[in-house]
mmCIF file of N, CA and C in Angstrom:
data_model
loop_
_atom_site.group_PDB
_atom_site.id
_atom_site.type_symbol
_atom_site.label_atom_id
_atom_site.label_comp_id
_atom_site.label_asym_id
_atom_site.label_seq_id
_atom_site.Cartn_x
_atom_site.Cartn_y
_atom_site.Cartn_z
ATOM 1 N N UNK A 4 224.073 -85.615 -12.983
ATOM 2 C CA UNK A 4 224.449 -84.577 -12.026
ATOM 3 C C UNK A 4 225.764 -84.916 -11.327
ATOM 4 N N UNK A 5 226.436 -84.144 -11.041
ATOM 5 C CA UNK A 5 227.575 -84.358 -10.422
ATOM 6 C C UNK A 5 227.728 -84.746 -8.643
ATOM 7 N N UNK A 6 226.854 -85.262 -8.249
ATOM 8 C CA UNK A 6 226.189 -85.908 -7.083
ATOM 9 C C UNK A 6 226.476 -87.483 -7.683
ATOM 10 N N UNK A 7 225.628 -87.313 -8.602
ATOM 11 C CA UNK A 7 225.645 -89.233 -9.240
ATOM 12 C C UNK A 7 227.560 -89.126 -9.332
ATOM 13 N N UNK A 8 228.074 -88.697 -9.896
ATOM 14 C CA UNK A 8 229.555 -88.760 -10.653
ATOM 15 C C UNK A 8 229.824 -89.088 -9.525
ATOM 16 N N UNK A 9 229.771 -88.203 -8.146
ATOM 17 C CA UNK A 9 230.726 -88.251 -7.147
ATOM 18 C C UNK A 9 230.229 -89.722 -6.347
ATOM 19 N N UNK A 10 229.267 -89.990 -6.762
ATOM 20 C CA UNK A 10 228.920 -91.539 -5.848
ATOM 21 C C UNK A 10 229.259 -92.305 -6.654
ATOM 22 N N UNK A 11 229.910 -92.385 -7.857
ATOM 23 C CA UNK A 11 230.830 -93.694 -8.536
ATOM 24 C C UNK A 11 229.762 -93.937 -9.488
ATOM 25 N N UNK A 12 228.426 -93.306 -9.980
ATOM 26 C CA UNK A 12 227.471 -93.649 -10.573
ATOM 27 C C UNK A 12 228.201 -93.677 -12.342
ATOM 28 N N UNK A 13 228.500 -94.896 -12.887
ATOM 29 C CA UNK A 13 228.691 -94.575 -14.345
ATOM 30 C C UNK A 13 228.244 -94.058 -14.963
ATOM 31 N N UNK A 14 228.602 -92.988 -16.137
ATOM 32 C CA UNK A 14 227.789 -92.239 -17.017
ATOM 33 C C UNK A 14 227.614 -93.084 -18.506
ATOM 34 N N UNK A 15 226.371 -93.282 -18.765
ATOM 35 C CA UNK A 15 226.449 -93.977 -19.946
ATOM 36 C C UNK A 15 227.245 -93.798 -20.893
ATOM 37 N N UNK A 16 227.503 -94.511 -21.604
ATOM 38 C CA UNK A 16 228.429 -94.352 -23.327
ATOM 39 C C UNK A 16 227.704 -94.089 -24.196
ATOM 40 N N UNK A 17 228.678 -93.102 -24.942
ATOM 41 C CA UNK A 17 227.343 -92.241 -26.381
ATOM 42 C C UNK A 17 226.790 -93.657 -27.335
ATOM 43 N N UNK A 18 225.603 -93.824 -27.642
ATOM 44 C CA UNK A 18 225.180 -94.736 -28.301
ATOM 45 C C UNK A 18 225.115 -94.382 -29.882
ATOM 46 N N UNK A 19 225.243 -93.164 -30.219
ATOM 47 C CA UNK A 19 224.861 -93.030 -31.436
ATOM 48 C C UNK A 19 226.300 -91.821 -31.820
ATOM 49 N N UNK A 20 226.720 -91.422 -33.194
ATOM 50 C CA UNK A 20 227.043 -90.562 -33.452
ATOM 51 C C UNK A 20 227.520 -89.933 -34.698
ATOM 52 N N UNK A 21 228.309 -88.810 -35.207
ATOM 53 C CA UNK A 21 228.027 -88.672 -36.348
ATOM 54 C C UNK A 21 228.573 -89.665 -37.257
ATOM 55 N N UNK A 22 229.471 -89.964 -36.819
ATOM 56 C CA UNK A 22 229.929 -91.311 -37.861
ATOM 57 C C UNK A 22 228.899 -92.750 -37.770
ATOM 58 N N UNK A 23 228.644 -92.523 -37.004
ATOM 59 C CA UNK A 23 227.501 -93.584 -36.167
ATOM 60 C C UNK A 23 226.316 -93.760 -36.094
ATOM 61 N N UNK A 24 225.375 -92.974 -37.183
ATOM 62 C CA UNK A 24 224.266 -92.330 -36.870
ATOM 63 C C UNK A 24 222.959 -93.876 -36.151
ATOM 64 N N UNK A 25 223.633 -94.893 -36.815
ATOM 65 C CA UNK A 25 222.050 -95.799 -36.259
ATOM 66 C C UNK A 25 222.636 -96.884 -35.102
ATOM 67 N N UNK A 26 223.938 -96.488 -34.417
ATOM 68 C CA UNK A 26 224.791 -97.117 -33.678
ATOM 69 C C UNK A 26 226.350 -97.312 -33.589
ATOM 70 N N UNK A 27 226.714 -96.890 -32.596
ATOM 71 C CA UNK A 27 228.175 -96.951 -32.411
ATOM 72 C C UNK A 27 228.553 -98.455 -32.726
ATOM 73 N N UNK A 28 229.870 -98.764 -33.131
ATOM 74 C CA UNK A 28 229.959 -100.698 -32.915
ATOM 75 C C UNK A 28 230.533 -101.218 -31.424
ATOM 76 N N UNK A 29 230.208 -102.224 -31.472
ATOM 77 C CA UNK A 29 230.912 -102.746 -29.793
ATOM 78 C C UNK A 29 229.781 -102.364 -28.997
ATOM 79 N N UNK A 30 228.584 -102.000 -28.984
ATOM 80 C CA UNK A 30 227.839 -102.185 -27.585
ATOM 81 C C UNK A 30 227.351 -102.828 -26.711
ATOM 82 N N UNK A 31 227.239 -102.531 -25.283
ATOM 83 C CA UNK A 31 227.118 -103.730 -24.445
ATOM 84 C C UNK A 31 225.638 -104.334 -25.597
ATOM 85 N N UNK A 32 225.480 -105.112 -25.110
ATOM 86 C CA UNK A 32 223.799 -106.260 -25.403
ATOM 87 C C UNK A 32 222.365 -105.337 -24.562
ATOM 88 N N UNK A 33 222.899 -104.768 -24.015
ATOM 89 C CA UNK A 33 221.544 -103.587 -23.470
ATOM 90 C C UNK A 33 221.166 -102.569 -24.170
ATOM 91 N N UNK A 34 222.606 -102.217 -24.519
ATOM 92 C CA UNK A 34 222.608 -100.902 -25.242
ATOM 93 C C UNK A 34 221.924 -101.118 -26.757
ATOM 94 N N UNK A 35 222.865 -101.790 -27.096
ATOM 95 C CA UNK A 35 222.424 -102.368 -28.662
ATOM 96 C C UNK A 35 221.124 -102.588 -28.917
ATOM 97 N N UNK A 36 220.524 -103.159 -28.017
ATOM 98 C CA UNK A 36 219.026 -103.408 -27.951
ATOM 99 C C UNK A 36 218.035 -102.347 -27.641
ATOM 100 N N UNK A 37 218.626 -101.393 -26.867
ATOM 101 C CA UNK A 37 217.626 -100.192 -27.003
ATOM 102 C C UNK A 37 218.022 -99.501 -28.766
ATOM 103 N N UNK A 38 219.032 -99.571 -28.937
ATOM 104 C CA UNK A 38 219.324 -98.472 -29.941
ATOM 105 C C UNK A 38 218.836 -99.057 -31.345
ATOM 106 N N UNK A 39 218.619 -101.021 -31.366
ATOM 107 C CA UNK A 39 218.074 -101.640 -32.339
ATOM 108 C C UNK A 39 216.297 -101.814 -32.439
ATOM 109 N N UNK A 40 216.109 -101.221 -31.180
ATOM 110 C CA UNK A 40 214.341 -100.836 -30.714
ATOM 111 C C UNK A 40 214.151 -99.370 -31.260
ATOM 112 N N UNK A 41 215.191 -98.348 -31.251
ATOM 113 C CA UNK A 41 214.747 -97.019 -31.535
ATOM 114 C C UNK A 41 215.052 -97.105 -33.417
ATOM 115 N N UNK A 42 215.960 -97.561 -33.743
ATOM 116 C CA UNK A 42 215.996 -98.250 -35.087
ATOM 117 C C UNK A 42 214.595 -98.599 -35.968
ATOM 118 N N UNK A 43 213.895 -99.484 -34.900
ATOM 119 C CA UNK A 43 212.914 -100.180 -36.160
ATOM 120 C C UNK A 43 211.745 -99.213 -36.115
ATOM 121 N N UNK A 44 211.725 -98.052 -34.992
ATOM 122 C CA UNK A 44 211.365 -97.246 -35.171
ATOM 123 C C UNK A 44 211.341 -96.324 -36.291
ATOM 124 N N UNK A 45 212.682 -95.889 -35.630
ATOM 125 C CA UNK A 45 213.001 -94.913 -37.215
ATOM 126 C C UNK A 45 212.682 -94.946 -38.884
ATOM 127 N N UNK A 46 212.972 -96.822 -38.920
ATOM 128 C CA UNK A 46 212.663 -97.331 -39.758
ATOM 129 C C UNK A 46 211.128 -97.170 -40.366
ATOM 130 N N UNK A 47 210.142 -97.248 -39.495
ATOM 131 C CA UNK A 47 209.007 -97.406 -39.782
ATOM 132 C C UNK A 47 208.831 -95.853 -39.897
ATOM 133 N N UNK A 48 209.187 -94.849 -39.593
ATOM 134 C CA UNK A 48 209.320 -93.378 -39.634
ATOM 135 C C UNK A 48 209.189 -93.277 -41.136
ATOM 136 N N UNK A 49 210.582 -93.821 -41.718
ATOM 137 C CA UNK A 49 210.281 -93.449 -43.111
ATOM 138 C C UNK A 49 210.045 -94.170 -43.947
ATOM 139 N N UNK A 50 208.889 -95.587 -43.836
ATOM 140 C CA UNK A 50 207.664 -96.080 -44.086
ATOM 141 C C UNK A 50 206.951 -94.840 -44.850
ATOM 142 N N UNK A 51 206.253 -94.516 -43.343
ATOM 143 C CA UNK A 51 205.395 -93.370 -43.238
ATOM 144 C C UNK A 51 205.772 -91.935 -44.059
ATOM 145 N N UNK A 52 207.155 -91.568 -43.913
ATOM 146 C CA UNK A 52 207.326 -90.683 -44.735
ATOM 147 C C UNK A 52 207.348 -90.673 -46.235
ATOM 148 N N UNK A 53 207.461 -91.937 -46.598
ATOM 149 C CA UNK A 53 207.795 -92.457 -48.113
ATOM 150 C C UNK A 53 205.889 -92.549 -48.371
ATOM 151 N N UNK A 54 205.097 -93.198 -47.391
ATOM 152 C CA UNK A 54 203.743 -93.116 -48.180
ATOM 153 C C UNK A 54 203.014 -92.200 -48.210
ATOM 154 N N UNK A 55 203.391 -90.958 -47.030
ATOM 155 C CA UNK A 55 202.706 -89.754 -47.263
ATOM 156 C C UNK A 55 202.983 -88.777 -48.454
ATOM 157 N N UNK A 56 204.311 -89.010 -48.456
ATOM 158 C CA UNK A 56 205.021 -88.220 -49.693
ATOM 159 C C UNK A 56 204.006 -88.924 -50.946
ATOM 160 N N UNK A 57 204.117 -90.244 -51.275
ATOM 161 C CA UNK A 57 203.154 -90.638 -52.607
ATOM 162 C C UNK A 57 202.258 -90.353 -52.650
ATOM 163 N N UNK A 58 201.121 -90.121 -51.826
ATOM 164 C CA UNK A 58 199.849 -89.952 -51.189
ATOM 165 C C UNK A 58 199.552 -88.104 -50.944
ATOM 166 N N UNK A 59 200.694 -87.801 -51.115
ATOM 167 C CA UNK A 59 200.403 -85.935 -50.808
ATOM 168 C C UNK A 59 200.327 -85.785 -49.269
ATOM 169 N N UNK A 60 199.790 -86.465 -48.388
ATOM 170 C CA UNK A 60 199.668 -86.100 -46.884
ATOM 171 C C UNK A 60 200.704 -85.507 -46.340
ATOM 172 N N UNK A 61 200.078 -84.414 -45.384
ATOM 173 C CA UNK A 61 200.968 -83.940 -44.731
ATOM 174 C C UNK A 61 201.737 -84.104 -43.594
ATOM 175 N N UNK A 62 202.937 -84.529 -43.097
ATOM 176 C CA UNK A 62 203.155 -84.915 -41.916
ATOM 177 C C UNK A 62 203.907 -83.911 -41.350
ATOM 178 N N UNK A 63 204.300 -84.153 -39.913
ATOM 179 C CA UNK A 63 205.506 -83.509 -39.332
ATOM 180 C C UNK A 63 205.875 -84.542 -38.247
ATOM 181 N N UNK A 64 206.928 -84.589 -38.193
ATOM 182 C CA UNK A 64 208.158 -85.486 -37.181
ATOM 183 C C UNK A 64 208.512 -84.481 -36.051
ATOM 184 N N UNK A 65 208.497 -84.568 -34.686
ATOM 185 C CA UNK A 65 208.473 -83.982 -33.690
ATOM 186 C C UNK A 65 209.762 -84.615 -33.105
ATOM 187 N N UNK A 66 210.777 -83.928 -33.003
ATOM 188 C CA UNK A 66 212.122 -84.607 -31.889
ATOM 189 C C UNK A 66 213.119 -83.246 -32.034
ATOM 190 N N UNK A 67 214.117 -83.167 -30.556
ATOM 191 C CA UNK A 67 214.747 -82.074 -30.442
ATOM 192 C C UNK A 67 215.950 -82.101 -31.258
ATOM 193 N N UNK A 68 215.894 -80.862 -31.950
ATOM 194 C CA UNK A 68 216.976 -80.236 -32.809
ATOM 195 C C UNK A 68 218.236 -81.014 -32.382
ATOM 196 N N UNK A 69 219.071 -80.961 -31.830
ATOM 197 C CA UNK A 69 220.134 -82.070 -31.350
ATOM 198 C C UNK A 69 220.065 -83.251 -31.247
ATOM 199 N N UNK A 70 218.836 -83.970 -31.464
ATOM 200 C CA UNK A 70 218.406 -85.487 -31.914
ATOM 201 C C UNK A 70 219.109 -86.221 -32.955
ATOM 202 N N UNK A 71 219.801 -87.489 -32.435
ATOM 203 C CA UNK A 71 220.435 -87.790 -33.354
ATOM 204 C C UNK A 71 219.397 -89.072 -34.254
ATOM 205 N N UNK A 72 218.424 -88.469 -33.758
ATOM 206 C CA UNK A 72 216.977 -88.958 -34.504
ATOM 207 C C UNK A 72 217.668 -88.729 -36.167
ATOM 208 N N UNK A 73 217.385 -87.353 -36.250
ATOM 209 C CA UNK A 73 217.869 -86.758 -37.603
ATOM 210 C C UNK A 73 218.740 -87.504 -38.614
ATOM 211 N N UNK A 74 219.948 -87.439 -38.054
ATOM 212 C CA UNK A 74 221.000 -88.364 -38.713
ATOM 213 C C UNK A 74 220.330 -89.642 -38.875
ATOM 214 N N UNK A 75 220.604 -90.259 -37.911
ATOM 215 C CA UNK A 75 219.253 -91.571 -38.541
ATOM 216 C C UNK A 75 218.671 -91.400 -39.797
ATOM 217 N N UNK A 76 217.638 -90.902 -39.663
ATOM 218 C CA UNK A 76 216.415 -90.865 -40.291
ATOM 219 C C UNK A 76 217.426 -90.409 -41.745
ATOM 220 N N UNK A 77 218.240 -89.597 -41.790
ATOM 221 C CA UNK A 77 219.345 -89.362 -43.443
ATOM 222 C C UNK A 77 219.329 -90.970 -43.712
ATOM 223 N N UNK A 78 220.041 -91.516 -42.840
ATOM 224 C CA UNK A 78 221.235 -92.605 -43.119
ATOM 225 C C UNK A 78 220.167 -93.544 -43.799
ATOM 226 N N UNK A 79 219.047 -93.779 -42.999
ATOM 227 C CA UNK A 79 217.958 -95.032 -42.987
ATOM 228 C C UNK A 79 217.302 -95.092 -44.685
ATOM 229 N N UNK A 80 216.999 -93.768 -44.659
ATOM 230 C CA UNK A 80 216.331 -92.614 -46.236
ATOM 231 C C UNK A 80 217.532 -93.255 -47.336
ATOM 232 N N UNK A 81 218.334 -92.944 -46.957
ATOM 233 C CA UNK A 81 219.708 -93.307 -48.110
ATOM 234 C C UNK A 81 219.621 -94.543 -48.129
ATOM 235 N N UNK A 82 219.531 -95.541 -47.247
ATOM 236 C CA UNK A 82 219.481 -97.106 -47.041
ATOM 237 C C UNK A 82 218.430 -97.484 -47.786
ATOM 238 N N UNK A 83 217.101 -96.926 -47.749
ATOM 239 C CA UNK A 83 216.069 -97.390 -48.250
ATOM 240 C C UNK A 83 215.935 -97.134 -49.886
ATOM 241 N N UNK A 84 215.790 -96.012 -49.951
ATOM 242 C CA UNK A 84 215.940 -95.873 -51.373
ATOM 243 C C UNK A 84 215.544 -94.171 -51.754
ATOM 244 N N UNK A 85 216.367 -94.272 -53.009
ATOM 245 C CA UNK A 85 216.134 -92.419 -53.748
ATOM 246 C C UNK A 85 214.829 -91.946 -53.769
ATOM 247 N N UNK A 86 213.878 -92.448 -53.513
ATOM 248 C CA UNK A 86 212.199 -91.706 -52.806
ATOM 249 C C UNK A 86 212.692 -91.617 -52.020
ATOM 250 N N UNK A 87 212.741 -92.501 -50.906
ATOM 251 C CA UNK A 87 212.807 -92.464 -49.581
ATOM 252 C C UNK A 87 213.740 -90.815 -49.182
ATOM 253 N N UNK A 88 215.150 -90.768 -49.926
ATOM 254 C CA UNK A 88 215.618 -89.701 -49.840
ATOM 255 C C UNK A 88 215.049 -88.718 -49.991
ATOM 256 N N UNK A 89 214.115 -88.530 -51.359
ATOM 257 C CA UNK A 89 213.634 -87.201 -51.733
ATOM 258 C C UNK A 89 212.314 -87.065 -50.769
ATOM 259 N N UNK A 90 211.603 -87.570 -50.450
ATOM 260 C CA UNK A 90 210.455 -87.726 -49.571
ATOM 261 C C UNK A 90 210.981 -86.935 -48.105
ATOM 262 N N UNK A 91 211.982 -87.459 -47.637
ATOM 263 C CA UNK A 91 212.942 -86.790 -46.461
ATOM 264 C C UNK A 91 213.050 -85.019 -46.838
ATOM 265 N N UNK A 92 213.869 -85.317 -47.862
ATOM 266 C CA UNK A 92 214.398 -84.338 -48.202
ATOM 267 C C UNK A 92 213.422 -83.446 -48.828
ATOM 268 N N UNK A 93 212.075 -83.649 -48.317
ATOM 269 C CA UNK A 93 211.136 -82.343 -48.566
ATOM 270 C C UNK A 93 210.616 -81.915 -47.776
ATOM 271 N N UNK A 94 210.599 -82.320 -46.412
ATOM 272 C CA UNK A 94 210.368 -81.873 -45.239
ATOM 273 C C UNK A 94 210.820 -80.370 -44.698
ATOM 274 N N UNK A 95 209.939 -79.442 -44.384
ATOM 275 C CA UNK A 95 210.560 -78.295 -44.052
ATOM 276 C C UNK A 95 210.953 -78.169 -42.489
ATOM 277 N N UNK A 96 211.831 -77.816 -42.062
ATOM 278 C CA UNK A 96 212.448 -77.721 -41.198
ATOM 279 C C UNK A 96 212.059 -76.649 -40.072
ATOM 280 N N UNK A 97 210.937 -76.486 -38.885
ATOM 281 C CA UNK A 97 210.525 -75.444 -37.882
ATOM 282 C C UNK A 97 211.377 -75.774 -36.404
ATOM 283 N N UNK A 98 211.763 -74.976 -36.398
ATOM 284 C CA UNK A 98 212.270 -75.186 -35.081
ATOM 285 C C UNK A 98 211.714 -74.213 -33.901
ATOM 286 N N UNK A 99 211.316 -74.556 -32.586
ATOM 287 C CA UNK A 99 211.073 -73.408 -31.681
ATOM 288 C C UNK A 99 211.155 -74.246 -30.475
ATOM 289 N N UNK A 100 211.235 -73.217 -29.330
ATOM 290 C CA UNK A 100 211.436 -73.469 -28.086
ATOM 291 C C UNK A 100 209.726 -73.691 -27.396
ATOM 292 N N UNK A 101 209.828 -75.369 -27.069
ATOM 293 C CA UNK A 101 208.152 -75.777 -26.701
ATOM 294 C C UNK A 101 208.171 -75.189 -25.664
ATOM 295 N N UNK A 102 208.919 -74.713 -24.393
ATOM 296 C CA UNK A 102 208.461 -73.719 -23.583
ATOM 297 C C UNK A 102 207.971 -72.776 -23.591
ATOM 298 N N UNK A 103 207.667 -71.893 -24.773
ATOM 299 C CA UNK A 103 207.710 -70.781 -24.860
ATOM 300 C C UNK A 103 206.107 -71.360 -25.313
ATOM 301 N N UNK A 104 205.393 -72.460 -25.233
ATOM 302 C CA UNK A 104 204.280 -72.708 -25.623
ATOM 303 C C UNK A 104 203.719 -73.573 -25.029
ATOM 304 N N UNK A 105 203.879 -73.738 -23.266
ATOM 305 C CA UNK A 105 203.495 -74.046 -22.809
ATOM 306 C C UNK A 105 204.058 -75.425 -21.838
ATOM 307 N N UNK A 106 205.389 -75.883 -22.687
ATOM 308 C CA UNK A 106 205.583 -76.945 -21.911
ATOM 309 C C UNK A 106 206.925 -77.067 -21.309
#
């Protein structure tokens, strides 16, 4: 808010981005460490997506459309391997506004 700005409050630095998807380089040691915690996350994301895909189960991944969750989860898929990609890459894509359903 521009209350924080005007009291000298620093605004964080983008941690992630499109060139960047699983981390910008150069981050402080705080940063890096949250973004290498949301990482092994992700990571284990498409674990799960790679054994449901073999297995037939159905999943769905819940995070907001502007999440640079997403990108991740490409980059990680490509890192891991061509299942891993196609497993991703069969996911259908719903998008809606959770307010409009209650929250």
């Amino acid at each position: 808010p521009e209350s924080m700005r005007k009291a000298g409050v620093p605004e964080p630095p983008p941690l992630r981005s499109a060139q960047y998807p699983l981390g910008v380089p150069g981050l402080a040691e705080h940063h890096q460490k949250r973004v290498d915690s949301a990482n092994s996350l992700y990571r284990l994301a498409i674990e799960i997506v790679v054994f449901c895909y073999i297995h037939g189960i159905v999943i769905s991944i819940e995070n907001p459309a502007n999440s640079w969750l997403w990108a991740a989860l490409v980059a990680l898929a490509l890192e891991h391997s061509e299942l891993a990609a196609k497993a991703l890459n069969q996911l259908q894509r719903v998008l809606f506004h959770a307010c409009c359903h209650g929250s």
